[in-house]
CSV table of C-alpha atoms in Angstrom, one decimal:
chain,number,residue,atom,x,y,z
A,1,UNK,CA,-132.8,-83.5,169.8
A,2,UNK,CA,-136.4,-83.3,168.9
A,3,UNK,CA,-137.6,-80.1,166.4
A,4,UNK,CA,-140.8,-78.8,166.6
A,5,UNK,CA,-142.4,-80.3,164.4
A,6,UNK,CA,-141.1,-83.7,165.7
A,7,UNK,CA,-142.8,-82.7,169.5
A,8,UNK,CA,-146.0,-82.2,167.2
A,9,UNK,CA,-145.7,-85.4,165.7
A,10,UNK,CA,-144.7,-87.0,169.3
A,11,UNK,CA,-148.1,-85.5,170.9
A,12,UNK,CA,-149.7,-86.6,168.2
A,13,UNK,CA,-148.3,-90.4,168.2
A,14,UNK,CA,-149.3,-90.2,171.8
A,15,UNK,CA,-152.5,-89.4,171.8
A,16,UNK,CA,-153.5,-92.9,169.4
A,17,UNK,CA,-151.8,-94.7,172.8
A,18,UNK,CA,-153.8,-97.4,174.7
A,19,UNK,CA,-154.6,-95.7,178.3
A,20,UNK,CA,-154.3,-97.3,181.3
A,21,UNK,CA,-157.5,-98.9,182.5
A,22,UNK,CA,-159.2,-96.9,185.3
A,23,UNK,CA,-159.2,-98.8,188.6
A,24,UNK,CA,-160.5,-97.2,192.2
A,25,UNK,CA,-158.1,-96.9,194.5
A,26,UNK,CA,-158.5,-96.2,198.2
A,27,UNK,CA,-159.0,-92.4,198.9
A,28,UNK,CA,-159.3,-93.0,202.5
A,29,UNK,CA,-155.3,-92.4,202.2
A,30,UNK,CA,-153.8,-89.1,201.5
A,31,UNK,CA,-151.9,-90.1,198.2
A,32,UNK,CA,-154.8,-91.5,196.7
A,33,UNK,CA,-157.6,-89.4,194.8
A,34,UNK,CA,-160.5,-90.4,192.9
A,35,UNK,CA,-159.2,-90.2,189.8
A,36,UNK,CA,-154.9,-91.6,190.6
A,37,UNK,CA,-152.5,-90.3,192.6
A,38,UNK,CA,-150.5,-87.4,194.4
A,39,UNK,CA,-148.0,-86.2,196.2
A,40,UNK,CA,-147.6,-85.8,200.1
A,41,UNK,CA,-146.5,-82.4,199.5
A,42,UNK,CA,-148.2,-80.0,197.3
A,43,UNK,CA,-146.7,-80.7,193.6
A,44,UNK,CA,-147.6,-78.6,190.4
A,45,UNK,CA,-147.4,-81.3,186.8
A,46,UNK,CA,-145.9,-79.4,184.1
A,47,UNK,CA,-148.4,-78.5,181.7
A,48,UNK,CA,-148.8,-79.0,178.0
A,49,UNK,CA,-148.6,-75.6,177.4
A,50,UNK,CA,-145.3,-75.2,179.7
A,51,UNK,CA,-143.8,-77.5,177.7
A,52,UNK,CA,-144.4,-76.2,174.6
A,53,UNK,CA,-143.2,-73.3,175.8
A,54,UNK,CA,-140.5,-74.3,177.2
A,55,UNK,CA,-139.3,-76.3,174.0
A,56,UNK,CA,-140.2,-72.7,172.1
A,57,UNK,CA,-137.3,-71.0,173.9
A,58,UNK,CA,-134.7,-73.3,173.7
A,59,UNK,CA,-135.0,-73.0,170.2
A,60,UNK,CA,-133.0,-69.7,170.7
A,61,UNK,CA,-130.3,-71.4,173.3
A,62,UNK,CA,-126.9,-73.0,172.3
A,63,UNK,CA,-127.1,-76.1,173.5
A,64,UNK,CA,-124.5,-78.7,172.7
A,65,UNK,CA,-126.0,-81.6,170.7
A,66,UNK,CA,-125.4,-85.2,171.7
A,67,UNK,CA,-122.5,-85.6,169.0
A,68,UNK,CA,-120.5,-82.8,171.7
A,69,UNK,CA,-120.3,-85.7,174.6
A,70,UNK,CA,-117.7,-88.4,174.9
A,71,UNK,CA,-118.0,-90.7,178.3
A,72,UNK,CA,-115.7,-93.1,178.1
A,73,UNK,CA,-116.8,-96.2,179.3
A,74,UNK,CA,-115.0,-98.4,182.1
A,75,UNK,CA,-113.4,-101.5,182.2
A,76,UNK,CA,-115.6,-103.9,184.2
A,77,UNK,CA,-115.2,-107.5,184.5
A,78,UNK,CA,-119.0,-108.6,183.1
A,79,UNK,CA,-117.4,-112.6,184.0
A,80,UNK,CA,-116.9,-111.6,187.8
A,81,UNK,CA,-120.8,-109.8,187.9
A,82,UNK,CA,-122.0,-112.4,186.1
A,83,UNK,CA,-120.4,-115.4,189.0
A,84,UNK,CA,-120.7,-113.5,192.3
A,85,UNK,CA,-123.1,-113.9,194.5
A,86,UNK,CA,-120.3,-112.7,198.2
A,87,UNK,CA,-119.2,-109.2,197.4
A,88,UNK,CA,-121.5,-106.5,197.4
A,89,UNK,CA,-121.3,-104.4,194.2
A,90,UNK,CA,-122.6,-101.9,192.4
A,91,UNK,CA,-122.3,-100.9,188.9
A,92,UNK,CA,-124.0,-97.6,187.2
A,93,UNK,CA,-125.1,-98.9,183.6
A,94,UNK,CA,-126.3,-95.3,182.8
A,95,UNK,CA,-129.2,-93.0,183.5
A,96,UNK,CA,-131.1,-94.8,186.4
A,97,UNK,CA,-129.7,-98.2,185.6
A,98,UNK,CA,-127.9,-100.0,188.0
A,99,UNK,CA,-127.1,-103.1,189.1
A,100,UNK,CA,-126.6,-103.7,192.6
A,101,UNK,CA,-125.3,-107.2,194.1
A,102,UNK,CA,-126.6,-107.7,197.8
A,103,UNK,CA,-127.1,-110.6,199.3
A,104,UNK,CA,-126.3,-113.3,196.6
A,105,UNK,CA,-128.7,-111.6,194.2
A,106,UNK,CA,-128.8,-109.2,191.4
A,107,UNK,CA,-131.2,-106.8,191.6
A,108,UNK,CA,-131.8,-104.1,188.8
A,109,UNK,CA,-133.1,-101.0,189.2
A,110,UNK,CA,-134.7,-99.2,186.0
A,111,UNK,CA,-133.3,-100.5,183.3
A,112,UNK,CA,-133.3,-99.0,179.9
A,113,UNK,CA,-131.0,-100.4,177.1
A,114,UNK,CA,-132.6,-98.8,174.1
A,115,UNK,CA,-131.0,-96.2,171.8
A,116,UNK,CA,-133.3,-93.7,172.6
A,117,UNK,CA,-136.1,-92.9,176.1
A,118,UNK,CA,-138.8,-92.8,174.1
A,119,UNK,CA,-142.3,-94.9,173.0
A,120,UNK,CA,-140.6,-94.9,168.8
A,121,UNK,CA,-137.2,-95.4,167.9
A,122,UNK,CA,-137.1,-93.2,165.4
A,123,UNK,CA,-137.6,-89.9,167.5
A,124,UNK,CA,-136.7,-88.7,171.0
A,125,UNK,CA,-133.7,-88.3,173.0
A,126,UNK,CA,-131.1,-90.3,172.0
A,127,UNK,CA,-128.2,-92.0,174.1
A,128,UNK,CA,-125.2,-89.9,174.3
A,129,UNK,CA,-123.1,-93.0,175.8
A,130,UNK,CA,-123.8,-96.8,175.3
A,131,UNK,CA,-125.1,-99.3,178.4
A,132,UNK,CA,-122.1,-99.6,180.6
A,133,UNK,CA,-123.1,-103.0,180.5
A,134,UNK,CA,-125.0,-105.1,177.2
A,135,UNK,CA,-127.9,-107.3,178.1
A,136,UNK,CA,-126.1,-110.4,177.1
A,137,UNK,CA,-123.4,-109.2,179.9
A,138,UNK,CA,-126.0,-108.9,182.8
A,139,UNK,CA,-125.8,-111.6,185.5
A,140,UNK,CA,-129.3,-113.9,186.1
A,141,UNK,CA,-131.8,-110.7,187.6
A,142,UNK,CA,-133.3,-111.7,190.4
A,143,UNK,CA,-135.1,-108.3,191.2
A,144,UNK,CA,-136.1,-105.3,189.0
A,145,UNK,CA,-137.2,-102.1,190.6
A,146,UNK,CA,-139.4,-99.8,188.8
A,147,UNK,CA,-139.8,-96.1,189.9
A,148,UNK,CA,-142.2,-94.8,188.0
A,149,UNK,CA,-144.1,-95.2,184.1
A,150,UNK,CA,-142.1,-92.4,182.4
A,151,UNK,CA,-140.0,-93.4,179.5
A,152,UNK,CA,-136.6,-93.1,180.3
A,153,UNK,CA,-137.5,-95.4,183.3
A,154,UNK,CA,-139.8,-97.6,182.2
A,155,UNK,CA,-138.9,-99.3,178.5
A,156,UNK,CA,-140.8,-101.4,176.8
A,157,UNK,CA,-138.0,-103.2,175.1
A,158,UNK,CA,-135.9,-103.6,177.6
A,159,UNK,CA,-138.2,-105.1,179.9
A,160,UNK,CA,-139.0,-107.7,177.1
A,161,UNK,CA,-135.5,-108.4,176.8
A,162,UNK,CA,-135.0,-109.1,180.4
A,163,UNK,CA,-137.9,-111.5,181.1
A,164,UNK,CA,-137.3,-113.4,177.7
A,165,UNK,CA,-133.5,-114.2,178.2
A,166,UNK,CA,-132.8,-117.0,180.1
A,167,UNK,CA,-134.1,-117.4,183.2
A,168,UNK,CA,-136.1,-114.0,182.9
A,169,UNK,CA,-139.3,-116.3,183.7
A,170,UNK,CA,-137.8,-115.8,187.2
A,171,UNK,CA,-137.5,-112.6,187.6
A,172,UNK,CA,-139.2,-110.7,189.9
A,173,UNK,CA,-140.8,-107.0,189.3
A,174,UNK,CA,-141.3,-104.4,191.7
A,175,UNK,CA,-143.5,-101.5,190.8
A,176,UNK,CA,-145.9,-98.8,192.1
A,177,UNK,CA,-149.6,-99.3,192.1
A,178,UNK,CA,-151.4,-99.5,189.4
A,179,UNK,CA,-148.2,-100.9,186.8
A,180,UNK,CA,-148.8,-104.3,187.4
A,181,UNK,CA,-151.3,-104.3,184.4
A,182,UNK,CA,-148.6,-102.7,182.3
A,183,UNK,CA,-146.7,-105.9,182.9
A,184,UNK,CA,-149.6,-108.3,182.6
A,185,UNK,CA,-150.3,-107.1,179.2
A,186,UNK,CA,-146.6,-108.5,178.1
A,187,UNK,CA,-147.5,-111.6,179.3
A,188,UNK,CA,-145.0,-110.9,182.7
A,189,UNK,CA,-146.9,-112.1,186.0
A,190,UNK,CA,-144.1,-112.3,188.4
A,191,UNK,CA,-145.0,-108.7,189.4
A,192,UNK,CA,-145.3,-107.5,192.6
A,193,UNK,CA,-147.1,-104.4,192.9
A,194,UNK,CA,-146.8,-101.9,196.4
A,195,UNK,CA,-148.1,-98.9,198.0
A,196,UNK,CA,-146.0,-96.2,199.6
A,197,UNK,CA,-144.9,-97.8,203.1
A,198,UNK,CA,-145.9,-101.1,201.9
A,199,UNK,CA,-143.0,-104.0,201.9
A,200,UNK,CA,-142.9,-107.3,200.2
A,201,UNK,CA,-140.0,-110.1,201.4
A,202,UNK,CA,-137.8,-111.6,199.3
A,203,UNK,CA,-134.7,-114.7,199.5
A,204,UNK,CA,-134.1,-112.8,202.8
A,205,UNK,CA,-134.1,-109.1,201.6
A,206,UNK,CA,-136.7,-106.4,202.7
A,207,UNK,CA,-138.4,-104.6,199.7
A,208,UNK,CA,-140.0,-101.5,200.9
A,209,UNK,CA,-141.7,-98.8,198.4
A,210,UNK,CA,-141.3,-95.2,199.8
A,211,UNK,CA,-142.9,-91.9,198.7
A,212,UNK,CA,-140.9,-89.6,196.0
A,213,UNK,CA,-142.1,-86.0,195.1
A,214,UNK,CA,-142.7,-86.7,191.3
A,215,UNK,CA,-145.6,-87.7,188.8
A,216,UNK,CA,-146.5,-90.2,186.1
A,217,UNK,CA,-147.8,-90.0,182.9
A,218,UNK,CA,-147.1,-92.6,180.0
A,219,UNK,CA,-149.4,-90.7,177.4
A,220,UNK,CA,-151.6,-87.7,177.2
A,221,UNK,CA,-154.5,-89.6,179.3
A,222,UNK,CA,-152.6,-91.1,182.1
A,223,UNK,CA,-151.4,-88.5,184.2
A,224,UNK,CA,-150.7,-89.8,187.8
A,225,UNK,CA,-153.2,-93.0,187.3
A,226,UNK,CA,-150.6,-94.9,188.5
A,227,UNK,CA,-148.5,-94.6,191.2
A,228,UNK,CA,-144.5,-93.5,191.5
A,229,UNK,CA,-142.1,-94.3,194.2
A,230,UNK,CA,-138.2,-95.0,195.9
A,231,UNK,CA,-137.1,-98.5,196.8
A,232,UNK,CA,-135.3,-99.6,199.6
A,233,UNK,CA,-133.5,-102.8,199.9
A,234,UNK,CA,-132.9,-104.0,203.4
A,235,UNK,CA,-130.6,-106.9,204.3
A,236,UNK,CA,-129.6,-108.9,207.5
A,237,UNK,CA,-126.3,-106.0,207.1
A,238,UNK,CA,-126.9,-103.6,204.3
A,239,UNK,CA,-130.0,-101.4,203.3
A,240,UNK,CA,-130.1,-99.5,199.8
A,241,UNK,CA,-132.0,-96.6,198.6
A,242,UNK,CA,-133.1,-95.8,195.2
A,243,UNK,CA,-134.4,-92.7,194.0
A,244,UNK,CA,-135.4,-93.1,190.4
A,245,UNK,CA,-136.5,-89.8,189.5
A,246,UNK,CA,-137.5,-86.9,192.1
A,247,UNK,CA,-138.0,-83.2,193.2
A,248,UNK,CA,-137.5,-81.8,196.3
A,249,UNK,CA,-139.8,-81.7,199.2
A,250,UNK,CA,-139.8,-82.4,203.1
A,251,UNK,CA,-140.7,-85.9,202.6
A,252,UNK,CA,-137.1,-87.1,202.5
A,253,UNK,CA,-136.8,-85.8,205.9
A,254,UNK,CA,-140.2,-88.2,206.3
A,255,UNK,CA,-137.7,-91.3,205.1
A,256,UNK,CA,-135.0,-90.6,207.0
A,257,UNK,CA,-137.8,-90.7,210.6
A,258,UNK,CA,-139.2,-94.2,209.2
A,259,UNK,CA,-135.9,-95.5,208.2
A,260,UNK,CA,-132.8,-94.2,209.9
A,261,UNK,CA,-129.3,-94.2,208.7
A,262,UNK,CA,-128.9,-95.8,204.9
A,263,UNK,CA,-125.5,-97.6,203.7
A,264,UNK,CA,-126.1,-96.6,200.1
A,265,UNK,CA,-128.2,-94.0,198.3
A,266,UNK,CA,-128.7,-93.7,194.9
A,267,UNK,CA,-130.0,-90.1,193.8
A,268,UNK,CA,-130.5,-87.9,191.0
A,269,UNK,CA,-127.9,-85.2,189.9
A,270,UNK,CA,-129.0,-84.2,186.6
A,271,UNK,CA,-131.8,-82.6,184.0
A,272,UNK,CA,-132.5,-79.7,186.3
A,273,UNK,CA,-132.7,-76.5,184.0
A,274,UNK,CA,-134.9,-74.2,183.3
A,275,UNK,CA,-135.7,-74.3,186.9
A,276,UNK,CA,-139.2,-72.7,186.0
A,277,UNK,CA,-140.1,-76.0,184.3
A,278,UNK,CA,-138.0,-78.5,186.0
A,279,UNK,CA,-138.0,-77.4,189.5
A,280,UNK,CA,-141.1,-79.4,190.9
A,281,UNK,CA,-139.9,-82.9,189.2
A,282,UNK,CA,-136.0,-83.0,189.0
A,283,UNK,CA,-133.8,-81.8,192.1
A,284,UNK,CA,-130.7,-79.8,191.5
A,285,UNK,CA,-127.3,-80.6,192.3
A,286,UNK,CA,-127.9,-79.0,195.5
A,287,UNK,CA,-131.2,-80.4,196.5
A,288,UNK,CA,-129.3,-83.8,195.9
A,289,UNK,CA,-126.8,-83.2,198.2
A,290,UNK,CA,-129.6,-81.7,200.6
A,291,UNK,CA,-131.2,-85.2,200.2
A,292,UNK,CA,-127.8,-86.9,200.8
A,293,UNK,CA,-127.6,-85.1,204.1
A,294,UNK,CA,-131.4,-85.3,205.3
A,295,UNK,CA,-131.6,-89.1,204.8
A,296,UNK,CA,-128.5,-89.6,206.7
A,297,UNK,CA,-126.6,-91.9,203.8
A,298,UNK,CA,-123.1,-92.8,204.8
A,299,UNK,CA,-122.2,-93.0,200.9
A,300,UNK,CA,-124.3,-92.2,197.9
A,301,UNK,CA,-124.0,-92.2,194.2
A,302,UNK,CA,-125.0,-89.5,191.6
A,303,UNK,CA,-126.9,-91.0,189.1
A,304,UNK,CA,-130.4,-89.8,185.9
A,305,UNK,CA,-127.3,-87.5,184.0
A,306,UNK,CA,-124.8,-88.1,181.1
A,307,UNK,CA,-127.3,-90.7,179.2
A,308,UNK,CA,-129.8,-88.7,177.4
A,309,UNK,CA,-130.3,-84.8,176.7
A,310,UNK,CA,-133.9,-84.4,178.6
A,311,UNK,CA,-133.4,-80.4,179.5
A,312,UNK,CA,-131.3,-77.5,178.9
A,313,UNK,CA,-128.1,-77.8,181.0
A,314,UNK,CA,-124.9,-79.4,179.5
A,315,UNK,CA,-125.1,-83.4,179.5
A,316,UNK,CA,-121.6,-83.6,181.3
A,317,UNK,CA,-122.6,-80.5,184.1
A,318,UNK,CA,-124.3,-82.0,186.7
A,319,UNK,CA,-120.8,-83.7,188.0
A,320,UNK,CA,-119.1,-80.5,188.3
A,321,UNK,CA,-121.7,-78.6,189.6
A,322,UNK,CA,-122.2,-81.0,192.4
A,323,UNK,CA,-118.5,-81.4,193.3
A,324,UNK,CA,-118.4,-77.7,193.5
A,325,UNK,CA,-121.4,-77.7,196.0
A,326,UNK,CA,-119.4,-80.1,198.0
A,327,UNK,CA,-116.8,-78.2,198.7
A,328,UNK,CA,-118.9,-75.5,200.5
A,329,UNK,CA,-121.0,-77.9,201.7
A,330,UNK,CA,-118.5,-79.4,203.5
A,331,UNK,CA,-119.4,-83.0,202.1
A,332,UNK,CA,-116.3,-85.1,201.1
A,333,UNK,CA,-116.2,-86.7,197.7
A,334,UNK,CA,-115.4,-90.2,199.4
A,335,UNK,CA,-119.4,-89.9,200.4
A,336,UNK,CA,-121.0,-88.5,197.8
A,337,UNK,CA,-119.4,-89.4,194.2
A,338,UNK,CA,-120.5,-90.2,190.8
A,339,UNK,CA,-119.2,-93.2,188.8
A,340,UNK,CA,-118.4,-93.3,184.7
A,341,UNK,CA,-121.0,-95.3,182.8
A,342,UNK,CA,-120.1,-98.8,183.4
A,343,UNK,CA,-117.9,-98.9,186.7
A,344,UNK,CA,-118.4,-101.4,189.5
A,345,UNK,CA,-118.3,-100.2,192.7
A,346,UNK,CA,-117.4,-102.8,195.7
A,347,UNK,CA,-119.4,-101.9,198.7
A,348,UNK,CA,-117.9,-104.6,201.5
């Protein structure tokens, strides 16, 4: 956990970062302003000063450091991931990393190995639980989807990793407008780079970028300069939904209009509190189960908790608090559930 004077230092770091180049974009479409990006529905970015402030007062709260958390991993079988290419699986490797099997590929949705979600290894928050999977286990990646340009979502060394092991040359990247520089600038030009609504074909699968209700920012300069958005995977029999990182607004009710019933979603559970500071940008328990219901999922996944410390709720809450919604929501565990870091789902 980061003291104050390590946020100073951090800001400070931040500031001596390379900003994105600015590019125009087409502000004949709502999203799109002069100077980036925004939301379909009105959205507030935290502030500076908020978050100051906000890192002020939890000075005074007791909030369990990361040594307080143990999530055992589970057993997986890394030589049956790393050979199929029938069954439909997925696997939750922490955070927002997953690895889903569709199709006779491996797509991987984004995937952060590092120690800590952060631009230095030597400050910010810090993994309370290992990958659920190591690099070196990881099957050939035929797909990696990128929500958004914030650091526990986007990783510098990870993404290295992944195109420089073998094979990685054949990787494809899918990202919002405006990260394909990012990319570029590692030397990585299989990049595909899409709009909200836009769709790009791949080996037979559908990949369609979809509006979130979030923001970006990868330094002090680059506030929403480039885009942020939810995948969906469509094959010939299954369709997927990832939501990397949102908060909650009507738009999801949007989705559901454009594309119906979804097989398998994948949505945020945790780093919710204080709700004065998180509210706009990370859903609750409850809003994810709202979600659940409003996109119509027959089975979704709880996923962005038990990885890294980012806010001031318990690391191993979000679970509980969302199996207690379910109860009164009247939505059965079988549909909505969360998996331990590591386990494989089947889907057929």
């Amino acid at each position: 956990m980061m003291g104050f004077k390590r946020v100073i230092l951090f800001f400070m770091a931040m500031l001596m970062i390379q900003t994105c180049a600015a590019q125009p974009v087409d502000v004949t479409k709502k999203h799109h302003t002069r100077s980036g990006f925004k939301n379909v529905y009105p959205f507030t970015s935290p502030s500076s000063i908020d978050f100051l402030k906000w890192r002020w007062q939890r000075k005074s709260k007791d909030i369990p450091d990361i040594e307080s958390y143990h999530f055992p991993l589970a057993e997986n079988d890394s030589v049956f991931l790393k050979t199929n290419r029938e069954k439909k699986t997925i696997t939750w490797i922490g955070h927002s990393t997953l690895l889903l099997q569709v199709g006779g590929l491996n797509i991987l949705t984004d995937p952060i190995f590092s120690e800590r979600a952060s631009p230095f290894q030597w400050t910010g928050p810090k993994r309370a639980a290992p990958p659920g999977l190591k690099l070196e286990d990881l099957p050939p990646i035929d797909i990696v989807l990128i929500s958004h340009d914030h650091y526990d979502h986007l990783d510098k060394t990870s993404i290295k990793h992944l195109f420089e092991r073998p094979g990685g040359k054949k990787t494809r990247f899918y990202v919002p407008l405006k990260l394909k520089s990012w990319f570029e600038d590692l030397d990585i030009k299989n990049v595909v780079e899409l709009d909200w609504w836009d769709h790009s074909l791949y080996n037979g699968l559908k990949v369609h970028a979809v509006p979130i209700h979030h923001w970006s920012k990868r330094n002090l300069f680059s506030e929403n300069k480039s885009l942020w958005a939810g995948w969906e995977i469509k094959s010939i029999d299954f369709n997927f939904f990832f939501i990397g990182d949102t908060g909650y607004s009507p738009v999801f009710k949007d989705i559901a209009t454009k594309l119906g019933p979804i097989d398998l979603c994948a949505i945020p559970i945790g780093a919710y509190e204080p709700r004065w500071f998180m509210s706009a940008q990370h859903v609750s328990p409850k809003e994810s189960l709202i979600i659940h219901q409003e996109l119509k999922c027959k089975k979704s996944i709880g996923i962005h908790w038990g990885t890294f410390i980012l806010t001031d709720e318990p690391l191993d809450e979000p679970p509980r608090k969302l199996k207690e919604l379910q109860l009164s929501m009247g939505i059965s565990e079988r549909t909505f559930s969360v998996l331990q870091h590591g386990e494989t789902l089947g889907l057929d």
